[in-house]
XYZ file of C-alpha atoms in Angstrom:
220
model
C -10.965 94.335 28.753
C -9.912 97.700 27.366
C -11.587 99.561 30.263
C -9.101 98.054 32.708
C -6.077 99.191 30.676
C -4.272 102.455 31.069
C -5.141 105.298 28.692
C -1.961 104.600 26.744
C -3.163 101.119 25.718
C -6.911 101.606 25.796
C -7.087 102.242 22.046
C -4.932 99.245 21.097
C -6.949 96.509 19.415
C -6.318 93.005 20.830
C -3.386 93.981 23.075
C -0.812 91.248 23.613
C 2.306 90.811 25.711
C 5.441 88.771 25.173
C 7.919 87.250 27.584
C 11.524 88.305 27.762
C 14.277 85.802 27.035
C 14.898 85.360 30.750
C 11.200 84.704 31.382
C 11.113 82.156 28.553
C 14.028 80.283 30.085
C 12.280 80.354 33.440
C 9.103 78.884 31.944
C 11.102 76.141 30.233
C 12.607 75.056 33.529
C 9.165 75.164 35.133
C 7.908 72.781 32.441
C 10.903 70.512 32.976
C 10.446 70.323 36.746
C 6.690 69.765 36.316
C 7.510 66.775 34.108
C 10.365 65.488 36.266
C 8.585 65.675 39.628
C 6.264 62.658 39.139
C 9.106 60.720 37.513
C 11.246 61.320 40.604
C 8.362 59.974 42.670
C 8.197 56.929 40.404
C 11.935 56.396 40.788
C 11.762 56.609 44.587
C 8.822 54.198 44.710
C 10.529 51.767 42.318
C 13.798 52.024 44.230
C 11.990 51.121 47.454
C 10.368 48.113 45.776
C 13.670 46.897 44.361
C 15.556 47.312 47.631
C 12.940 46.181 50.157
C 10.607 43.820 48.293
C 10.702 40.811 46.045
C 10.490 41.831 42.408
C 10.444 40.228 38.984
C 12.421 41.239 35.924
C 10.943 41.447 32.427
C 12.558 39.773 29.476
C 14.698 41.812 27.117
C 11.867 42.020 24.572
C 9.320 43.040 27.188
C 11.612 45.717 28.597
C 12.411 46.960 25.088
C 8.710 47.346 24.210
C 7.948 49.365 27.347
C 11.142 51.361 26.851
C 10.152 52.186 23.260
C 6.617 53.274 24.189
C 7.836 55.499 27.009
C 10.575 56.990 24.820
C 8.086 57.911 22.090
C 5.807 59.376 24.755
C 8.559 61.640 26.100
C 9.622 62.793 22.621
C 6.015 63.600 21.772
C 5.567 65.513 25.021
C 8.717 67.504 24.274
C 7.487 68.368 20.784
C 4.142 69.503 22.168
C 5.436 71.707 24.963
C 8.473 73.136 23.196
C 7.221 73.511 19.599
C 3.442 73.220 19.263
C 1.844 74.696 22.388
C 3.980 77.886 22.505
C 2.360 78.910 19.215
C -1.210 78.306 20.429
C -3.399 80.130 22.910
C -4.333 78.381 26.134
C -7.876 77.461 25.033
C -6.801 75.788 21.793
C -3.893 74.011 23.464
C -6.226 72.681 26.148
C -8.737 71.470 23.558
C -5.982 69.806 21.542
C -5.087 67.624 24.518
C -8.378 65.766 23.976
C -6.670 63.951 21.099
C -4.063 62.033 23.096
C -5.730 58.629 22.777
C -4.864 57.908 19.162
C -2.503 54.992 19.773
C -4.653 53.428 22.530
C -7.618 53.792 20.174
C -5.731 51.981 17.431
C -4.905 49.208 19.896
C -8.576 48.969 20.813
C -9.425 48.207 17.188
C -7.277 45.069 17.282
C -8.631 43.834 20.590
C -11.425 41.264 20.762
C -14.759 42.731 21.784
C -16.873 41.030 24.433
C -20.050 41.395 22.378
C -21.125 39.176 19.533
C -23.104 39.711 16.367
C -24.194 43.213 15.445
C -23.095 44.654 18.791
C -19.522 43.569 18.055
C -19.501 45.454 14.760
C -21.192 48.459 16.325
C -18.484 48.606 18.977
C -15.769 48.310 16.333
C -17.392 51.026 14.224
C -17.601 53.400 17.182
C -13.930 52.780 17.974
C -12.902 53.525 14.395
C -15.040 56.681 14.328
C -13.518 57.929 17.588
C -9.999 57.432 16.192
C -10.961 59.243 12.972
C -12.326 62.167 14.988
C -9.080 62.451 16.930
C -6.935 62.233 13.804
C -9.082 64.795 11.971
C -8.782 67.191 14.911
C -5.009 67.110 14.573
C -5.335 68.229 10.946
C -7.870 70.973 11.655
C -5.832 72.883 14.249
C -2.523 73.291 12.389
C -3.897 73.508 8.818
C -7.441 74.877 8.688
C -6.929 77.285 11.604
C -3.339 78.119 10.794
C -4.098 81.850 10.655
C -5.284 81.701 14.273
C -2.121 80.197 15.700
C 1.593 80.874 15.536
C 3.005 77.345 15.250
C 6.310 77.564 13.373
C 6.236 73.885 12.370
C 2.780 72.656 11.345
C 3.858 69.028 11.820
C 4.622 69.601 15.504
C 1.040 69.288 16.779
C -0.087 66.085 14.978
C 3.253 64.314 15.417
C 3.535 65.422 19.030
C 0.004 64.308 19.908
C 0.447 60.931 18.215
C 3.764 60.190 19.917
C 2.455 61.390 23.273
C -0.439 58.917 23.045
C 2.019 56.007 23.305
C 2.281 56.742 27.011
C -1.241 55.347 27.566
C -0.714 52.052 25.772
C -1.897 50.101 28.832
C -5.368 51.687 28.876
C -7.073 49.619 26.172
C -4.928 46.480 26.178
C -7.119 43.423 26.694
C -6.511 39.739 27.252
C -8.176 38.630 24.040
C -7.138 39.926 20.664
C -4.330 40.037 18.142
C -1.987 41.912 20.489
C -2.107 39.610 23.483
C 1.637 40.097 24.002
C 0.942 43.607 25.248
C -1.567 42.205 27.737
C 1.070 39.757 28.976
C 3.520 42.628 29.479
C 0.923 44.704 31.304
C 0.046 41.746 33.547
C 3.703 41.133 34.334
C 4.156 44.789 35.255
C 1.069 45.013 37.470
C 0.549 41.546 38.931
C 3.946 40.008 38.246
C 5.961 42.562 40.198
C 8.114 43.718 37.293
C 6.993 47.365 37.304
C 9.398 48.355 40.071
C 12.500 47.082 38.281
C 11.323 48.341 34.889
C 10.490 51.891 35.927
C 13.498 52.136 38.204
C 15.480 52.564 34.988
C 12.850 54.048 32.703
C 11.989 56.912 35.078
C 15.627 58.064 35.028
C 15.730 57.718 31.251
C 12.547 59.763 30.832
C 13.922 62.645 32.910
C 17.185 62.632 30.966
C 15.440 62.396 27.594
C 13.018 65.219 28.386
C 15.932 67.405 29.443
C 17.613 66.590 26.130
C 14.433 67.488 24.245
C 14.307 70.813 26.063
C 17.909 71.571 25.141
C 17.511 70.559 21.486
C 13.944 71.553 20.634
C 13.119 74.616 22.741
C 13.440 77.733 20.535
C 15.416 79.839 23.034
């Protein structure tokens, strides 16, 4: 509100402020520690399970699939926070985070629905429509509203959101469907006791990878 500004800035239309280089570096490290904190908790919990409890180990293929999904998730998160979101205001960035279920939505399409007949096709249609809405939103923000944001790379938002959505691959994985292998992996992680061993390594990798993304991607 202009009334709350000093007389010097009261006549400035849409006043804005910018961070110094030191402040930008400080914010980057805040983002890194905010990402790393839950991963450290995951590592400690997994370490306790591996040391003090009986655990299972996934096969090489199963570990590789989880490793790939989590790697894509971290890269997408790095692109979002270091390239896309810095060029958007807080409201638009917050609204854009509603489109982080693209990959889980695509998985849902290939899962077998519990309903039969017309209800089955209605459920499939609604799933497809929801995915289309999320994909279309990623095109609207960087392209249609490009004049209202300051994203240097227009690909950063859609690519970042899509890659980030890989982190929630477990959400819509079901026992019946064309991708039953993912259900088997999820079951082995949750009920088979393989999550501790798996995320003992992956949590460390995610912290290291996110730090690498910050060093390579962050425009400072």
